[in-house]
Coordinates of C-alpha atoms and ligand atoms in Angstrom, one line a residue:
X26 CA 1.6 -33.8 -1.4
X27 CA 2.4 -33.6 -5.1
X28 CA 1.3 -30.1 -6.4
X29 CA 0.0 -30.2 -10.0
X30 CA 1.4 -27.3 -12.0
X31 CA -1.1 -26.1 -14.7
X32 CA 0.4 -23.8 -17.3
X33 CA -2.4 -21.7 -18.7
X34 CA -0.2 -18.7 -19.8
X35 CA -1.2 -19.5 -23.4
X36 CA -4.9 -19.9 -22.7
X37 CA -7.3 -22.0 -20.6
X38 CA -6.7 -25.8 -20.7
X39 CA -10.1 -27.4 -20.4
X40 CA -9.0 -30.7 -19.0
X41 CA -6.9 -29.1 -16.3
X42 CA -9.7 -26.6 -15.5
X43 CA -12.0 -29.5 -15.0
X44 CA -9.5 -31.1 -12.7
X45 CA -9.2 -27.8 -10.7
X46 CA -13.0 -27.8 -10.4
X47 CA -13.0 -31.4 -9.1
X48 CA -10.2 -30.6 -6.6
X49 CA -12.2 -27.6 -5.3
X50 CA -15.5 -29.5 -5.1
X51 CA -13.9 -32.2 -3.1
X52 CA -12.4 -29.8 -0.6
X53 CA -8.9 -29.3 -2.0
X54 CA -6.9 -26.1 -2.7
X55 CA -6.0 -24.5 -6.0
X56 CA -3.8 -21.4 -6.4
X57 CA -4.9 -19.2 -9.3
X58 CA -4.2 -15.8 -10.9
X59 CA -6.4 -12.7 -10.4
X60 CA -5.8 -9.2 -11.7
X61 CA -4.4 -8.2 -8.3
X62 CA -2.3 -11.0 -6.8
X63 CA -2.4 -14.8 -6.9
X64 CA -5.1 -16.3 -4.7
X65 CA -5.2 -19.6 -2.8
X66 CA -8.7 -21.0 -3.5
X67 CA -10.8 -23.4 -1.6
X68 CA -14.6 -24.0 -1.4
X69 CA -15.9 -21.0 0.6
X70 CA -19.0 -22.9 1.8
X71 CA -17.0 -25.8 3.1
X72 CA -15.7 -25.2 6.6
X73 CA -13.0 -27.9 6.2
X74 CA -11.6 -26.2 3.1
X75 CA -11.2 -22.9 4.9
X76 CA -9.3 -24.6 7.6
X77 CA -7.0 -26.1 5.1
X78 CA -6.3 -22.7 3.6
X79 CA -5.3 -21.3 7.0
X80 CA -3.1 -24.3 7.6
X81 CA -1.3 -24.1 4.2
X82 CA -0.6 -20.3 4.6
X83 CA 0.3 -20.6 8.3
X84 CA -2.3 -17.8 8.8
X85 CA -4.1 -17.0 12.0
X86 CA -7.7 -18.3 11.6
X87 CA -9.3 -15.2 13.0
X88 CA -8.4 -13.5 9.8
X89 CA -11.4 -13.7 7.5
X90 CA -11.2 -14.8 3.9
X91 CA -12.6 -13.1 0.8
X92 CA -15.3 -15.1 -1.1
X93 CA -14.7 -14.9 -4.9
X94 CA -17.7 -15.1 -7.2
X95 CA -18.1 -15.1 -11.0
X96 CA -21.7 -13.9 -11.3
X97 CA -23.4 -11.0 -9.7
X98 CA -26.4 -13.2 -8.9
X99 CA -24.3 -15.4 -6.7
X100 CA -24.2 -12.5 -4.2
X101 CA -27.8 -12.9 -3.2
X102 CA -27.2 -16.5 -2.0
X103 CA -24.7 -15.6 0.7
X104 CA -25.8 -12.2 2.1
X105 CA -28.9 -11.2 4.1
X106 CA -29.6 -8.3 1.7
X107 CA -28.1 -6.8 -1.4
X108 CA -28.2 -3.0 -0.8
X109 CA -28.5 -0.6 -3.7
X110 CA -24.9 0.6 -3.1
X111 CA -23.7 -2.9 -3.7
X112 CA -25.5 -3.0 -7.1
X113 CA -24.1 0.4 -8.0
X114 CA -20.6 -0.5 -7.1
X115 CA -20.8 -3.8 -8.9
X116 CA -22.1 -2.0 -12.0
X117 CA -19.1 0.3 -11.8
X118 CA -16.2 -1.9 -10.8
X119 CA -17.1 -5.6 -11.1
X120 CA -15.5 -7.7 -12.3
X121 CA -12.5 -5.8 -10.9
X122 CA -10.2 -5.2 -7.9
X123 CA -12.8 -4.3 -5.4
X124 CA -14.1 -6.3 -2.4
X125 CA -17.4 -5.4 -0.6
X126 CA -18.2 -6.3 3.0
X127 CA -21.9 -7.2 3.5
X128 CA -23.9 -9.0 6.2
X129 CA -23.6 -12.8 5.6
X130 CA -26.4 -15.4 5.8
X131 CA -26.1 -18.9 7.3
X132 CA -24.7 -20.5 4.1
X133 CA -21.3 -19.0 4.8
X134 CA -19.5 -21.0 7.5
X135 CA -17.9 -19.1 10.5
X136 CA -14.5 -20.5 9.6
X137 CA -14.6 -18.6 6.3
X138 CA -15.3 -15.3 8.0
X139 CA -13.2 -15.7 11.0
X140 CA -16.4 -15.8 13.1
X141 CA -17.7 -12.4 11.9
X142 CA -21.3 -11.8 10.9
X143 CA -20.2 -10.1 7.7
X144 CA -18.6 -11.5 4.6
X145 CA -16.1 -10.0 2.1
X146 CA -17.0 -10.7 -1.6
X147 CA -15.2 -9.9 -4.8
X148 CA -15.6 -10.8 -8.5
X149 CA -12.1 -10.9 -9.9
X150 CA -11.4 -9.6 -13.5
X151 CA -9.5 -12.6 -14.8
X152 CA -10.8 -15.2 -17.2
X153 CA -9.0 -18.1 -15.6
X154 CA -10.2 -17.1 -12.2
X155 CA -13.8 -16.8 -13.4
X156 CA -13.7 -20.2 -15.1
X157 CA -12.2 -21.8 -12.0
X158 CA -14.8 -20.3 -9.7
X159 CA -17.6 -21.6 -11.9
X160 CA -15.9 -25.1 -12.1
X161 CA -15.4 -25.1 -8.3
X162 CA -19.0 -24.4 -7.4
X163 CA -19.3 -20.7 -7.6
X164 CA -17.9 -19.6 -4.2
X165 CA -14.2 -19.7 -3.7
X166 CA -12.6 -18.4 -0.6
X167 CA -9.2 -17.0 -1.5
X168 CA -6.5 -15.1 0.4
X169 CA -3.3 -14.2 -1.3
X170 CA -1.4 -17.4 -2.1
X171 CA 1.7 -16.6 0.0
X172 CA 3.0 -17.9 3.3
X173 CA 1.6 -15.6 6.0
X174 CA 4.1 -12.7 6.6
X175 CA 5.7 -12.9 3.1
X176 CA 5.0 -10.5 0.3
X177 CA 1.9 -11.4 -1.7
X178 CA 2.6 -13.5 -4.9
X179 CA 2.4 -11.7 -8.2
X180 CA 3.7 -14.7 -10.3
X181 CA 3.0 -18.4 -10.2
X182 CA 6.7 -18.9 -9.3
X183 CA 6.2 -16.9 -6.1
X184 CA 3.3 -19.2 -5.2
X185 CA 5.5 -22.2 -5.9
X186 CA 8.3 -20.8 -3.8
X187 CA 5.9 -20.6 -0.8
X188 CA 3.4 -23.4 -1.2
X189 CA 4.8 -26.2 -3.4
X190 CA 3.9 -29.5 -1.9
X191 CA 1.3 -27.9 0.5
X192 CA -1.6 -27.5 -2.0
X193 CA -3.2 -29.6 -4.8
X194 CA -2.6 -27.3 -7.8
X195 CA -1.1 -24.1 -9.0
X196 CA -2.5 -22.5 -12.1
X197 CA -0.1 -20.3 -13.9
X198 CA -1.7 -17.4 -15.8
X199 CA 1.4 -15.3 -16.1
X200 CA 2.3 -12.2 -14.1
X201 CA -0.6 -10.2 -12.6
X202 CA -1.6 -6.8 -13.9
X203 CA -2.1 -4.7 -10.7
X204 CA 0.1 -6.2 -8.1
X205 CA -1.5 -5.0 -4.9
X206 CA -4.6 -6.5 -3.3
X207 CA -8.2 -5.3 -4.0
X208 CA -9.7 -2.3 -2.4
X209 CA -12.0 -3.3 0.5
X210 CA -15.1 -1.3 1.0
X211 CA -17.4 -1.9 4.0
X212 CA -21.0 -1.3 3.2
X213 CA -22.3 -2.4 6.6
X214 CA -21.2 1.0 8.1
X215 CA -23.5 4.0 8.1
X216 CA -21.0 5.8 5.8
X217 CA -19.2 3.3 3.5
X218 CA -15.7 2.8 4.7
X219 CA -12.5 1.8 3.0
X220 CA -10.8 -0.9 5.0
X221 CA -7.9 -1.4 2.6
X222 CA -6.8 1.0 -0.1
X223 CA -6.2 -0.5 -3.6
X224 CA -6.5 0.3 -7.3
X225 CA -10.1 1.5 -7.0
X226 CA -9.3 4.6 -5.0
X227 CA -11.3 6.9 -2.8
X228 CA -12.2 9.3 -5.6
X229 CA -13.6 6.5 -7.8
X230 CA -15.7 5.2 -4.9
X231 CA -17.0 8.7 -4.1
X232 CA -18.0 9.0 -7.7
X233 CA -20.4 6.2 -7.2
X234 CA -21.4 6.4 -3.5
X235 CA -21.1 10.0 -2.6
X236 CA -19.7 10.1 1.0
X237 CA -17.0 7.5 1.7
X238 CA -14.5 7.5 4.6
X239 CA -11.2 5.8 5.3
X240 CA -11.0 3.4 8.3
X241 CA -9.5 5.6 11.0
X242 CA -8.0 2.4 12.4
X243 CA -5.5 2.4 9.4
X244 CA -3.5 4.9 11.4
X245 CA -0.6 3.1 12.7
X246 CA 1.3 2.9 16.0
X247 CA -1.7 3.4 18.2
X248 CA -2.6 0.4 20.3
X249 CA -6.1 1.9 21.0
X250 CA -7.0 1.9 17.3
X251 CA -7.7 -1.3 15.5
X252 CA -8.2 -1.5 11.8
X253 CA -11.6 -3.0 11.1
X254 CA -10.2 -5.5 8.5
X255 CA -8.5 -8.0 10.9
X256 CA -5.8 -8.7 8.3
X257 CA -4.6 -5.1 8.3
X258 CA -3.3 -5.3 11.8
X259 CA -0.7 -8.0 11.1
X260 CA 2.8 -7.2 10.1
X261 CA 2.4 -8.1 6.5
X262 CA 4.6 -8.1 3.4
X263 CA 7.8 -8.1 5.5
X264 CA 11.0 -8.5 3.5
X265 CA 13.8 -10.3 5.4
X266 CA 16.1 -7.3 5.5
X267 CA 15.0 -4.1 7.3
X268 CA 13.5 -1.7 4.8
X269 CA 13.7 2.1 5.1
X270 CA 11.8 4.5 2.9
X271 CA 13.3 7.9 2.1
X272 CA 10.9 10.6 1.0
X273 CA 11.0 14.2 0.0
X274 CA 12.2 16.1 -3.1
X275 CA 13.6 13.6 -5.6
X276 CA 17.2 15.0 -5.8
X277 CA 17.4 15.0 -2.0
X278 CA 16.1 11.5 -1.7
X279 CA 18.7 10.2 -4.1
X280 CA 21.4 12.1 -2.2
X281 CA 20.3 10.7 1.1
X282 CA 20.1 7.1 -0.2
X283 CA 23.5 7.4 -1.7
X284 CA 25.0 8.6 1.6
X285 CA 23.2 5.9 3.6
X286 CA 24.4 3.3 1.1
X287 CA 28.0 4.5 1.3
X288 CA 27.9 4.4 5.1
X289 CA 26.4 0.9 5.2
X290 CA 28.8 -0.5 2.6
X291 CA 31.9 0.9 4.2
X292 CA 30.8 -0.9 7.4
X293 CA 30.7 -4.1 5.3
X294 CA 26.9 -4.3 4.7
X295 CA 25.2 -5.4 1.5
X296 CA 22.6 -2.8 0.4
X297 CA 19.6 -3.1 -1.8
X298 CA 18.1 0.0 -3.4
X299 CA 14.6 0.3 -4.8
X300 CA 14.7 3.0 -7.5
X301 CA 12.7 3.8 -10.7
X302 CA 13.7 3.9 -14.3
X303 CA 14.1 7.6 -13.9
X304 CA 16.5 7.4 -11.0
X305 CA 18.3 4.1 -11.2
X306 CA 21.4 5.5 -13.0
X307 CA 21.9 8.0 -10.2
X308 CA 23.1 5.3 -7.7
X309 CA 26.6 4.1 -8.1
X310 CA 26.8 1.7 -5.2
X311 CA 24.5 -1.0 -3.8
X312 CA 22.3 -3.4 -5.7
X313 CA 20.0 -1.2 -7.5
X314 CA 16.6 -2.4 -8.8
X315 CA 14.1 -0.3 -10.7
X316 CA 10.6 -0.9 -9.7
X317 CA 9.0 0.7 -12.8
X318 CA 8.5 4.2 -14.2
X319 CA 6.9 7.1 -12.4
X320 CA 5.2 8.0 -15.7
X321 CA 3.1 4.8 -15.5
X322 CA 2.2 4.1 -11.9
X323 CA 0.8 0.6 -12.5
X324 CA 4.3 -0.5 -13.3
X325 CA 5.3 0.4 -9.8
X326 CA 2.4 -1.4 -8.0
X327 CA 2.9 -4.4 -10.3
X328 CA 6.5 -5.0 -9.3
X329 CA 6.4 -4.0 -5.6
X330 CA 6.0 -7.4 -4.0
X331 CA 8.3 -9.1 -6.6
X332 CA 11.2 -6.7 -5.8
X333 CA 10.9 -7.3 -2.1
X334 CA 11.1 -11.1 -2.8
X335 CA 14.1 -10.5 -5.1
X336 CA 16.0 -8.7 -2.3
X337 CA 15.1 -11.6 0.1
X338 CA 16.8 -14.0 -2.4
X339 CA 19.8 -11.7 -2.7
X340 CA 20.4 -11.8 1.0
X341 CA 20.9 -8.0 1.4
X342 CA 21.4 -6.6 4.9
X343 CA 19.3 -3.5 4.4
X344 CA 17.0 -2.1 1.7
X345 CA 16.5 1.6 1.0
X346 CA 13.5 2.7 -1.1
X347 CA 12.3 5.9 -2.7
X348 CA 8.7 6.8 -1.8
X349 CA 6.1 6.5 -4.5
X350 CA 3.4 9.0 -4.0
X351 CA 1.9 8.6 -7.4
X352 CA -1.4 10.4 -8.1
X353 CA -3.9 7.5 -8.5
X354 CA -2.5 4.6 -6.6
X355 CA 0.0 6.3 -4.3
X356 CA -2.2 5.6 -1.3
X357 CA -2.4 1.8 -2.0
X358 CA 1.3 1.5 -2.9
X359 CA 2.6 3.5 0.1
X360 CA 0.2 1.6 2.4
X361 CA 1.9 -1.7 1.5
X362 CA 5.4 -0.2 1.3
X363 CA 5.2 1.5 4.7
X364 CA 4.0 -1.7 6.3
X365 CA 6.8 -3.6 4.7
X366 CA 9.1 -1.0 6.2
X367 CA 7.6 -1.4 9.7
X368 CA 7.0 2.4 9.5
X369 CA 10.7 3.3 9.0
X370 CA 10.5 6.5 7.0
X371 CA 13.1 9.2 6.7
X372 CA 12.0 12.5 5.4
X373 CA 14.4 14.9 3.7
X374 CA 13.7 18.5 3.0
X375 CA 14.9 21.0 0.5
X376 CA 15.4 24.0 2.7
X377 CA 18.8 25.5 1.7
X378 CA 20.1 22.1 0.6
X379 CA 20.3 20.8 4.2
X380 CA 18.0 18.7 6.3
X381 CA 15.8 20.9 8.5
X382 CA 16.4 19.6 12.0
X383 CA 13.2 20.8 13.5
X384 CA 10.7 23.6 13.4
X385 CA 10.6 26.2 16.1
X386 CA 6.8 26.6 15.9
X387 CA 3.9 24.4 14.9
X388 CA 0.5 25.9 14.2
X389 CA -2.6 23.6 14.0
X390 CA -5.2 25.3 11.8
X391 CA -8.9 24.6 11.6
X392 CA -11.8 26.6 10.3
X393 CA -13.1 28.2 13.5
X394 CA -10.2 27.3 15.9
X395 CA -12.8 26.3 18.6
X396 CA -12.8 22.5 18.3
X397 CA -10.3 20.4 16.4
X398 CA -7.3 22.7 16.3
X399 CA -7.2 23.5 20.0
X400 CA -7.8 19.8 20.8
X401 CA -4.8 18.9 18.6
X402 CA -2.8 21.6 20.4
X403 CA -3.7 20.2 23.8
X404 CA -2.9 16.6 22.7
X405 CA 0.5 17.4 21.2
X406 CA 1.5 19.6 24.1
X407 CA 1.3 16.5 26.3
X408 CA 4.4 15.3 24.6
X409 CA 7.0 16.9 26.8
X410 CA 9.8 15.7 24.5
X411 CA 8.7 18.4 22.1
X412 CA 9.1 21.2 24.6
X413 CA 11.4 23.2 22.3
X414 CA 8.7 23.6 19.7
X415 CA 6.1 26.2 20.4
X416 CA 2.6 24.7 19.7
X417 CA -0.3 26.9 18.8
X418 CA -3.7 26.7 17.1
X419 CA -5.3 29.2 14.8
X420 CA -8.4 29.5 12.6
X421 CA -9.3 30.4 9.0
X422 CA -12.5 32.1 9.9
X423 CA -12.3 33.9 13.2
X424 CA -14.4 37.1 13.3
X425 CA -14.0 37.6 17.1
X426 CA -12.2 35.6 19.8
X427 CA -14.2 32.8 21.2
X428 CA -13.5 30.2 23.9
X429 CA -13.1 26.5 23.1
X430 CA -16.4 24.6 22.4
X431 CA -17.7 23.3 25.7
X432 CA -18.1 19.7 24.5
X433 CA -14.6 19.7 23.2
X434 CA -13.4 21.0 26.5
X435 CA -15.4 18.4 28.4
X436 CA -13.7 15.6 26.3
X437 CA -10.3 17.1 26.9
X438 CA -10.9 17.4 30.7
X439 CA -12.1 13.7 30.8
X440 CA -8.7 12.8 29.3
X441 CA -6.8 14.8 31.8
X442 CA -6.1 17.7 29.4
X443 CA -7.0 21.3 29.6
X444 CA -7.1 24.3 27.4
X445 CA -6.4 27.1 29.8
X446 CA -7.8 30.4 28.6
X447 CA -7.8 29.3 24.9
X448 CA -9.3 31.9 22.7
X449 CA -9.7 31.4 18.9
X450 CA -7.2 33.3 16.9
X451 CA -7.1 34.1 13.2
X452 CA -4.2 32.8 11.1
X453 CA -2.2 35.7 9.7
X454 CA 0.0 36.2 6.6
X455 CA 2.9 36.8 9.1
X456 CA 2.5 33.3 10.5
X457 CA 4.2 31.8 7.5
X458 CA 8.0 31.5 7.8
X459 CA 10.8 29.0 7.3
X460 CA 10.8 27.7 10.8
X461 CA 7.0 27.3 11.2
X462 CA 5.1 24.2 10.3
X463 CA 1.5 24.7 9.6
X464 CA -0.8 21.7 9.8
X465 CA -4.5 22.0 8.9
X466 CA -6.7 19.4 10.5
X467 CA -8.5 18.4 7.2
X468 CA -7.6 18.5 3.5
X469 CA -10.5 20.9 2.8
X470 CA -9.0 23.4 5.3
X471 CA -5.7 23.1 3.6
X472 CA -7.2 23.9 0.2
X473 CA -9.0 26.8 1.7
X474 CA -5.9 28.1 3.4
X475 CA -3.9 27.9 0.1
X476 CA -6.6 30.0 -1.6
X477 CA -7.0 32.6 1.1
X478 CA -3.3 33.4 1.6
X479 CA -0.8 35.0 -0.8
X480 CA 2.4 33.3 0.4
X481 CA 1.7 30.1 2.3
X482 CA 4.8 27.9 3.0
X483 CA 5.3 24.7 5.0
X484 CA 1.6 23.9 4.9
X485 CA 0.3 20.3 5.0
X486 CA -2.8 18.7 6.1
X487 CA -2.3 16.6 9.3
X488 CA -3.0 13.3 7.6
X489 CA -0.8 14.2 4.7
X490 CA 2.1 15.0 7.0
X491 CA 1.9 11.9 9.0
X492 CA 1.1 9.8 5.9
X493 CA -2.1 8.7 7.5
X494 CA -5.1 7.6 5.5
X495 CA -8.1 8.9 7.3
X496 CA -9.5 12.3 8.1
X497 CA -10.5 13.7 11.4
X498 CA -14.3 14.2 11.4
X499 CA -15.5 17.6 12.7
X500 CA -18.0 16.8 15.4
X501 CA -19.6 20.3 15.3
X502 CA -23.3 20.0 16.1
X503 CA -22.9 16.3 17.2
X504 CA -23.3 14.6 20.5
X505 CA -20.6 14.3 23.2
X506 CA -20.0 10.8 21.9
X507 CA -19.1 12.4 18.5
X508 CA -16.6 14.7 20.2
X509 CA -15.1 11.7 21.9
X510 CA -14.7 9.9 18.6
X511 CA -13.1 13.1 17.2
X512 CA -10.7 13.1 20.1
X513 CA -9.7 9.5 19.4
X514 CA -9.1 10.2 15.8
X515 CA -7.0 13.3 16.6
X516 CA -5.2 11.4 19.3
X517 CA -4.1 8.7 16.9
X518 CA -2.9 11.2 14.3
X519 CA -1.2 13.4 16.8
X520 CA 0.6 10.4 18.4
X521 CA 2.1 9.6 15.0
X522 CA 2.9 13.3 14.4
X523 CA 4.8 13.4 17.7
X524 CA 6.9 10.4 16.6
X525 CA 7.7 12.0 13.2
X526 CA 8.7 15.3 14.8
X527 CA 11.0 13.5 17.2
X528 CA 12.5 11.5 14.3
X529 CA 13.1 14.6 12.4
X530 CA 15.0 16.1 15.3
X531 CA 17.2 13.0 15.5
X532 CA 17.9 12.6 11.8
Ligands
LIG618 O1 -7.0 -8.8 -4.2 C1 -7.4 -9.5 -3.3 O2 -8.4 -9.2 -2.6 C2 -6.7 -10.9 -3.1 C3 -7.0 -11.8 -4.3 C4 -6.5 -13.2 -4.1 O3 -8.4 -11.7 -4.6 N1 -7.1 -11.5 -1.9 C5 -6.7 -11.0 -0.7 O4 -7.1 -11.8 0.4 O5 -6.0 -10.1 -0.5 P1 -6.5 -11.7 1.9 O6 -7.1 -12.8 2.6 O7 -5.0 -11.7 1.8 O8 -7.0 -10.4 2.5 C6 -8.3 -10.3 2.9 C7 -8.5 -9.1 3.8 C8 -7.9 -9.2 5.2 O9 -7.3 -8.0 5.6 C9 -9.2 -9.5 6.0 O10 -9.0 -9.2 7.3 C10 -10.2 -8.7 5.3 O11 -9.9 -8.8 3.9 N2 -11.6 -9.2 5.5 C11 -12.1 -10.3 5.0 N3 -13.4 -10.5 5.5 C12 -13.7 -9.4 6.2 C13 -14.8 -8.9 6.9 N4 -16.0 -9.7 7.0 N5 -14.8 -7.8 7.6 C14 -13.6 -7.0 7.6 N6 -12.5 -7.4 6.9 C15 -12.5 -8.5 6.2
LIG619 MG1 -2.7 -11.4 2.0

């Protein structure tokens, strides 16, 4: 197939836009720019067009597509009901980098939604995209326009590299502005749930919706936990060379990457380094690329996928990257980077200028120390490999010692675990020392702890420490089923924690 290349970097070309519309209306495929990444568009209401998209990308067809619209009113035609939350979100963030999941009606073919009864919808904030959607009938299914398993495309050249000859047209609108895919928010859940983090972050969504949660399935490494967005389970965004992220205090990160690079190079390896404008000059070996500046985080998200592609082209043997926990988009950026790294993360610490090998003691902290923290203690204690760490649980508000909550105990027993003679115990100022790691179960508990104590050190929330994305929900007052759910959430997080603690010992 001859792929038409339509240059619209200087503005929309009416004739070519008409042509794009004709291609889409007759079931063909057109790649186009959006504000997030380039999309591969086909008529969303045409089952055959969706099948072509899967074929061109080499993508599993159980992975549903996002339907792109250009007018809010288009929404009503494809869903069973437009809830008030959807109107509020659209008012706040559309057109923009946010995708909503709603219940679909019969006009959307099963091949577009991978057989699901729900549909993902987004109105992109890009003039070329909006015009093309209108010209193509108003409903354009579009995954990122890359070959499945490669980093998403952020320039038309990336699209060409992957799909030239396999699709009808590529519209070039210049490099994208955001660089990571849209935030996906599921409105079919009782509490709206983020299925994929993006530019529109949790705080912004909470500002509109009130309560919002992160899909607990985004926790990695646990075969019992599946992310709700089918696409999040695949090994995405993988560069050809193994990628390792190094995180910790900046000077220690640079030092660690320098020594890893020296080691690898002296063994004859070709090393790629992902640095920033601030740090690039600190590396004297390896192929160093700056991803952007830490003072403007969008420059980092914008170049993330491109830099991974660059290293593919350079044929490096390994890639080392700094971590980018930027304030607004850190979650979205690190979600993609960690996936690209297949979860290879090395942590370095600042204690006395040397890596801390391991802690002697770990204390899980919850508010009352009767439910979540003793459960976490029981779960982690099952990992015999950690037997040289003393594992305890304590509480922030413990007026008198109490046994573990009976429902929490019942759930533990059903999982073959017990809490022999556990009594709640108050956290004490003397608990903070160099060799003790303190993990609160939730972020709110961490904030409270930091307020209540004079000299807290080594304090993290559990999800922060494991780089998870969800929070464990306190089941207090709920049914046994809620306690079971809490156990599964904790189990997923603690599983990851165990892996990290073991890695730290080995580093
Ligand atoms: O920014 C974006 O959203 C880009 C641009 C092109 O708009 N598109 C994009 O599409 O990232 P794609 O196909 O690469 O990712 C779609 C994600 C997948 O993880 C998929 O599993 C999820 O959305 N998804 C789609 N429909 C869903 C549904 N009904 N329920 C749950 N997840 C869904
Ligand atoms: Mg994709």
